[in-house]
mmCIF file of N, CA and C in Angstrom:
data_model
loop_
_atom_site.group_PDB
_atom_site.id
_atom_site.type_symbol
_atom_site.label_atom_id
_atom_site.label_comp_id
_atom_site.label_asym_id
_atom_site.label_seq_id
_atom_site.Cartn_x
_atom_site.Cartn_y
_atom_site.Cartn_z
ATOM 1 N N MET A 20 189.177 -136.038 -126.408
ATOM 2 C CA MET A 20 189.812 -137.095 -127.143
ATOM 3 C C MET A 20 190.776 -136.468 -128.148
ATOM 4 N N LEU A 21 191.803 -137.195 -128.491
ATOM 5 C CA LEU A 21 192.756 -136.748 -129.495
ATOM 6 C C LEU A 21 192.295 -137.176 -130.882
ATOM 7 N N TYR A 22 192.433 -136.279 -131.850
ATOM 8 C CA TYR A 22 192.123 -136.581 -133.247
ATOM 9 C C TYR A 22 193.321 -136.169 -134.091
ATOM 10 N N THR A 23 193.689 -137.031 -135.039
ATOM 11 C CA THR A 23 194.799 -136.741 -135.932
ATOM 12 C C THR A 23 194.285 -136.534 -137.345
ATOM 13 N N ALA A 24 194.703 -135.436 -137.956
ATOM 14 C CA ALA A 24 194.367 -135.160 -139.356
ATOM 15 C C ALA A 24 195.359 -135.906 -140.240
ATOM 16 N N LEU A 25 194.848 -136.483 -141.330
ATOM 17 C CA LEU A 25 195.677 -137.277 -142.230
ATOM 18 C C LEU A 25 195.760 -136.639 -143.609
ATOM 19 N N ASP A 26 196.895 -136.845 -144.284
ATOM 20 C CA ASP A 26 197.011 -136.393 -145.665
ATOM 21 C C ASP A 26 196.512 -137.482 -146.607
ATOM 22 N N ARG A 27 196.648 -137.274 -147.906
ATOM 23 C CA ARG A 27 196.094 -138.236 -148.872
ATOM 24 C C ARG A 27 196.781 -139.595 -148.833
ATOM 25 N N ASN A 28 197.989 -139.671 -148.263
ATOM 26 C CA ASN A 28 198.701 -140.943 -148.127
ATOM 27 C C ASN A 28 198.514 -141.567 -146.750
ATOM 28 N N GLN A 29 197.540 -141.062 -146.002
ATOM 29 C CA GLN A 29 197.229 -141.517 -144.650
ATOM 30 C C GLN A 29 198.346 -141.206 -143.652
ATOM 31 N N GLY A 30 199.184 -140.240 -143.986
ATOM 32 C CA GLY A 30 200.226 -139.798 -143.067
ATOM 33 C C GLY A 30 199.684 -138.738 -142.123
ATOM 34 N N PRO A 31 200.143 -138.715 -140.878
ATOM 35 C CA PRO A 31 199.644 -137.729 -139.914
ATOM 36 C C PRO A 31 200.144 -136.321 -140.234
ATOM 37 N N ILE A 32 199.265 -135.348 -140.064
ATOM 38 C CA ILE A 32 199.636 -133.945 -140.282
ATOM 39 C C ILE A 32 199.714 -133.210 -138.950
ATOM 40 N N ILE A 33 198.635 -133.298 -138.169
ATOM 41 C CA ILE A 33 198.556 -132.576 -136.897
ATOM 42 C C ILE A 33 197.548 -133.296 -136.003
ATOM 43 N N THR A 34 197.752 -133.211 -134.698
ATOM 44 C CA THR A 34 196.833 -133.811 -133.730
ATOM 45 C C THR A 34 196.248 -132.703 -132.862
ATOM 46 N N VAL A 35 194.940 -132.785 -132.636
ATOM 47 C CA VAL A 35 194.240 -131.789 -131.817
ATOM 48 C C VAL A 35 193.399 -132.494 -130.758
ATOM 49 N N ILE A 36 193.044 -131.754 -129.721
ATOM 50 C CA ILE A 36 192.141 -132.254 -128.689
ATOM 51 C C ILE A 36 190.757 -131.695 -128.980
ATOM 52 N N ALA A 37 189.763 -132.587 -129.101
ATOM 53 C CA ALA A 37 188.397 -132.162 -129.406
ATOM 54 C C ALA A 37 187.413 -133.174 -128.840
ATOM 55 N N SER A 38 186.163 -132.761 -128.708
ATOM 56 C CA SER A 38 185.144 -133.656 -128.156
ATOM 57 C C SER A 38 184.472 -134.511 -129.226
ATOM 58 N N ASN A 39 184.573 -134.101 -130.508
ATOM 59 C CA ASN A 39 183.997 -134.900 -131.595
ATOM 60 C C ASN A 39 184.719 -134.568 -132.903
ATOM 61 N N GLU A 40 184.379 -135.304 -133.979
ATOM 62 C CA GLU A 40 185.071 -135.120 -135.257
ATOM 63 C C GLU A 40 184.831 -133.740 -135.864
ATOM 64 N N GLU A 41 183.635 -133.215 -135.716
ATOM 65 C CA GLU A 41 183.328 -131.893 -136.272
ATOM 66 C C GLU A 41 184.197 -130.816 -135.623
ATOM 67 N N GLU A 42 184.282 -130.864 -134.298
ATOM 68 C CA GLU A 42 185.125 -129.903 -133.583
ATOM 69 C C GLU A 42 186.589 -130.104 -133.961
ATOM 70 N N ALA A 43 187.003 -131.353 -134.139
ATOM 71 C CA ALA A 43 188.381 -131.640 -134.536
ATOM 72 C C ALA A 43 188.696 -131.017 -135.894
ATOM 73 N N ARG A 44 187.787 -131.150 -136.849
ATOM 74 C CA ARG A 44 188.002 -130.551 -138.178
ATOM 75 C C ARG A 44 188.123 -129.027 -138.089
ATOM 76 N N GLU A 45 187.299 -128.403 -137.254
ATOM 77 C CA GLU A 45 187.377 -126.947 -137.074
ATOM 78 C C GLU A 45 188.732 -126.548 -136.497
ATOM 79 N N LYS A 46 189.193 -127.297 -135.493
ATOM 80 C CA LYS A 46 190.472 -126.978 -134.862
ATOM 81 C C LYS A 46 191.642 -127.217 -135.812
ATOM 82 N N VAL A 47 191.577 -128.298 -136.588
ATOM 83 C CA VAL A 47 192.637 -128.569 -137.565
ATOM 84 C C VAL A 47 192.697 -127.427 -138.573
ATOM 85 N N ARG A 48 191.540 -127.038 -139.100
ATOM 86 C CA ARG A 48 191.500 -125.948 -140.084
ATOM 87 C C ARG A 48 192.070 -124.659 -139.479
ATOM 88 N N THR A 49 191.705 -124.349 -138.248
ATOM 89 C CA THR A 49 192.206 -123.144 -137.585
ATOM 90 C C THR A 49 193.721 -123.194 -137.435
ATOM 91 N N GLN A 50 194.248 -124.333 -136.994
ATOM 92 C CA GLN A 50 195.687 -124.462 -136.791
ATOM 93 C C GLN A 50 196.467 -124.377 -138.102
ATOM 94 N N LEU A 51 195.957 -125.023 -139.141
ATOM 95 C CA LEU A 51 196.683 -125.038 -140.411
ATOM 96 C C LEU A 51 196.505 -123.744 -141.197
ATOM 97 N N ASP A 52 195.463 -122.994 -140.922
ATOM 98 C CA ASP A 52 195.188 -121.771 -141.669
ATOM 99 C C ASP A 52 195.843 -120.543 -141.049
ATOM 100 N N ARG A 53 196.326 -120.626 -139.830
ATOM 101 C CA ARG A 53 196.808 -119.418 -139.167
ATOM 102 C C ARG A 53 198.240 -119.040 -139.526
ATOM 103 N N ASP A 54 199.010 -119.963 -140.029
ATOM 104 C CA ASP A 54 200.402 -119.689 -140.374
ATOM 105 C C ASP A 54 200.579 -119.945 -141.866
ATOM 106 N N HIS A 55 201.045 -118.945 -142.581
ATOM 107 C CA HIS A 55 201.157 -119.062 -144.036
ATOM 108 C C HIS A 55 202.013 -120.257 -144.463
ATOM 109 N N ARG A 56 202.980 -120.644 -143.654
ATOM 110 C CA ARG A 56 203.850 -121.776 -144.004
ATOM 111 C C ARG A 56 203.112 -123.106 -143.980
ATOM 112 N N ARG A 57 201.964 -123.161 -143.342
ATOM 113 C CA ARG A 57 201.218 -124.418 -143.228
ATOM 114 C C ARG A 57 200.151 -124.582 -144.313
ATOM 115 N N GLN A 58 200.078 -123.646 -145.241
ATOM 116 C CA GLN A 58 199.051 -123.707 -146.284
ATOM 117 C C GLN A 58 199.149 -124.982 -147.108
ATOM 118 N N TRP A 59 200.348 -125.481 -147.332
ATOM 119 C CA TRP A 59 200.518 -126.716 -148.099
ATOM 120 C C TRP A 59 199.833 -127.878 -147.382
ATOM 121 N N TYR A 60 200.007 -127.962 -146.061
ATOM 122 C CA TYR A 60 199.369 -129.029 -145.288
ATOM 123 C C TYR A 60 197.852 -128.904 -145.323
ATOM 124 N N LEU A 61 197.354 -127.680 -145.232
ATOM 125 C CA LEU A 61 195.911 -127.456 -145.303
ATOM 126 C C LEU A 61 195.373 -127.932 -146.646
ATOM 127 N N ARG A 62 196.059 -127.612 -147.728
ATOM 128 C CA ARG A 62 195.636 -128.036 -149.066
ATOM 129 C C ARG A 62 195.667 -129.561 -149.192
ATOM 130 N N GLU A 63 196.722 -130.192 -148.679
ATOM 131 C CA GLU A 63 196.824 -131.658 -148.702
ATOM 132 C C GLU A 63 195.662 -132.298 -147.947
ATOM 133 N N TRP A 64 195.339 -131.747 -146.784
ATOM 134 C CA TRP A 64 194.264 -132.282 -145.949
ATOM 135 C C TRP A 64 192.921 -132.119 -146.636
ATOM 136 N N GLU A 65 192.683 -130.959 -147.225
ATOM 137 C CA GLU A 65 191.420 -130.717 -147.932
ATOM 138 C C GLU A 65 191.272 -131.645 -149.135
ATOM 139 N N GLU A 66 192.351 -131.836 -149.899
ATOM 140 C CA GLU A 66 192.300 -132.709 -151.072
ATOM 141 C C GLU A 66 192.059 -134.168 -150.687
ATOM 142 N N ALA A 67 192.457 -134.545 -149.481
ATOM 143 C CA ALA A 67 192.248 -135.918 -149.009
ATOM 144 C C ALA A 67 190.827 -136.128 -148.491
ATOM 145 N N GLY A 68 190.024 -135.055 -148.415
ATOM 146 C CA GLY A 68 188.648 -135.179 -147.925
ATOM 147 C C GLY A 68 188.500 -134.832 -146.460
ATOM 148 N N GLU A 69 189.476 -134.120 -145.893
ATOM 149 C CA GLU A 69 189.478 -133.687 -144.494
ATOM 150 C C GLU A 69 189.325 -134.843 -143.507
ATOM 151 N N PRO A 70 190.110 -135.924 -143.672
ATOM 152 C CA PRO A 70 189.982 -137.049 -142.745
ATOM 153 C C PRO A 70 190.597 -136.751 -141.377
ATOM 154 N N VAL A 71 189.909 -137.176 -140.337
ATOM 155 C CA VAL A 71 190.447 -137.148 -138.976
ATOM 156 C C VAL A 71 190.154 -138.504 -138.348
ATOM 157 N N ILE A 72 191.112 -139.017 -137.601
ATOM 158 C CA ILE A 72 190.902 -140.294 -136.927
ATOM 159 C C ILE A 72 191.082 -140.096 -135.429
ATOM 160 N N PRO A 73 190.265 -140.769 -134.625
ATOM 161 C CA PRO A 73 190.418 -140.650 -133.173
ATOM 162 C C PRO A 73 191.639 -141.423 -132.700
ATOM 163 N N ARG A 74 192.311 -140.882 -131.702
ATOM 164 C CA ARG A 74 193.451 -141.553 -131.073
ATOM 165 C C ARG A 74 193.161 -141.594 -129.591
ATOM 166 N N ARG A 75 193.248 -142.744 -129.035
ATOM 167 C CA ARG A 75 192.881 -142.906 -127.624
ATOM 168 C C ARG A 75 193.926 -142.342 -126.671
ATOM 169 N N ARG A 76 195.185 -142.434 -127.058
ATOM 170 C CA ARG A 76 196.237 -141.930 -126.173
ATOM 171 C C ARG A 76 197.485 -141.656 -126.989
ATOM 172 N N LEU A 77 198.381 -140.931 -126.418
ATOM 173 C CA LEU A 77 199.654 -140.671 -127.074
ATOM 174 C C LEU A 77 200.556 -141.888 -126.933
ATOM 175 N N GLU A 78 201.300 -142.186 -127.977
ATOM 176 C CA GLU A 78 202.254 -143.283 -127.886
ATOM 177 C C GLU A 78 203.474 -142.801 -127.115
ATOM 178 N N ARG A 79 204.051 -143.697 -126.359
ATOM 179 C CA ARG A 79 205.268 -143.348 -125.632
ATOM 180 C C ARG A 79 206.464 -143.473 -126.557
ATOM 181 N N ARG A 80 207.334 -142.514 -126.453
ATOM 182 C CA ARG A 80 208.555 -142.559 -127.256
ATOM 183 C C ARG A 80 209.676 -143.141 -126.417
ATOM 184 N N PRO A 81 210.526 -143.958 -127.027
ATOM 185 C CA PRO A 81 211.632 -144.573 -126.260
ATOM 186 C C PRO A 81 212.660 -143.562 -125.819
#
């Protein structure tokens, strides 16, 4: 299933594929922690309480 990490304003940060919310949080942390330029997003996500929401499918773009 797809999970999207949200910032404190409920804006999307990154989407990962995971089998549950715990695995999604681990993958989000790994993705945001591996590149120094993404540290701001990691901090925003942590300050928001590490929210992830399930997404059933990708939206089609026009």
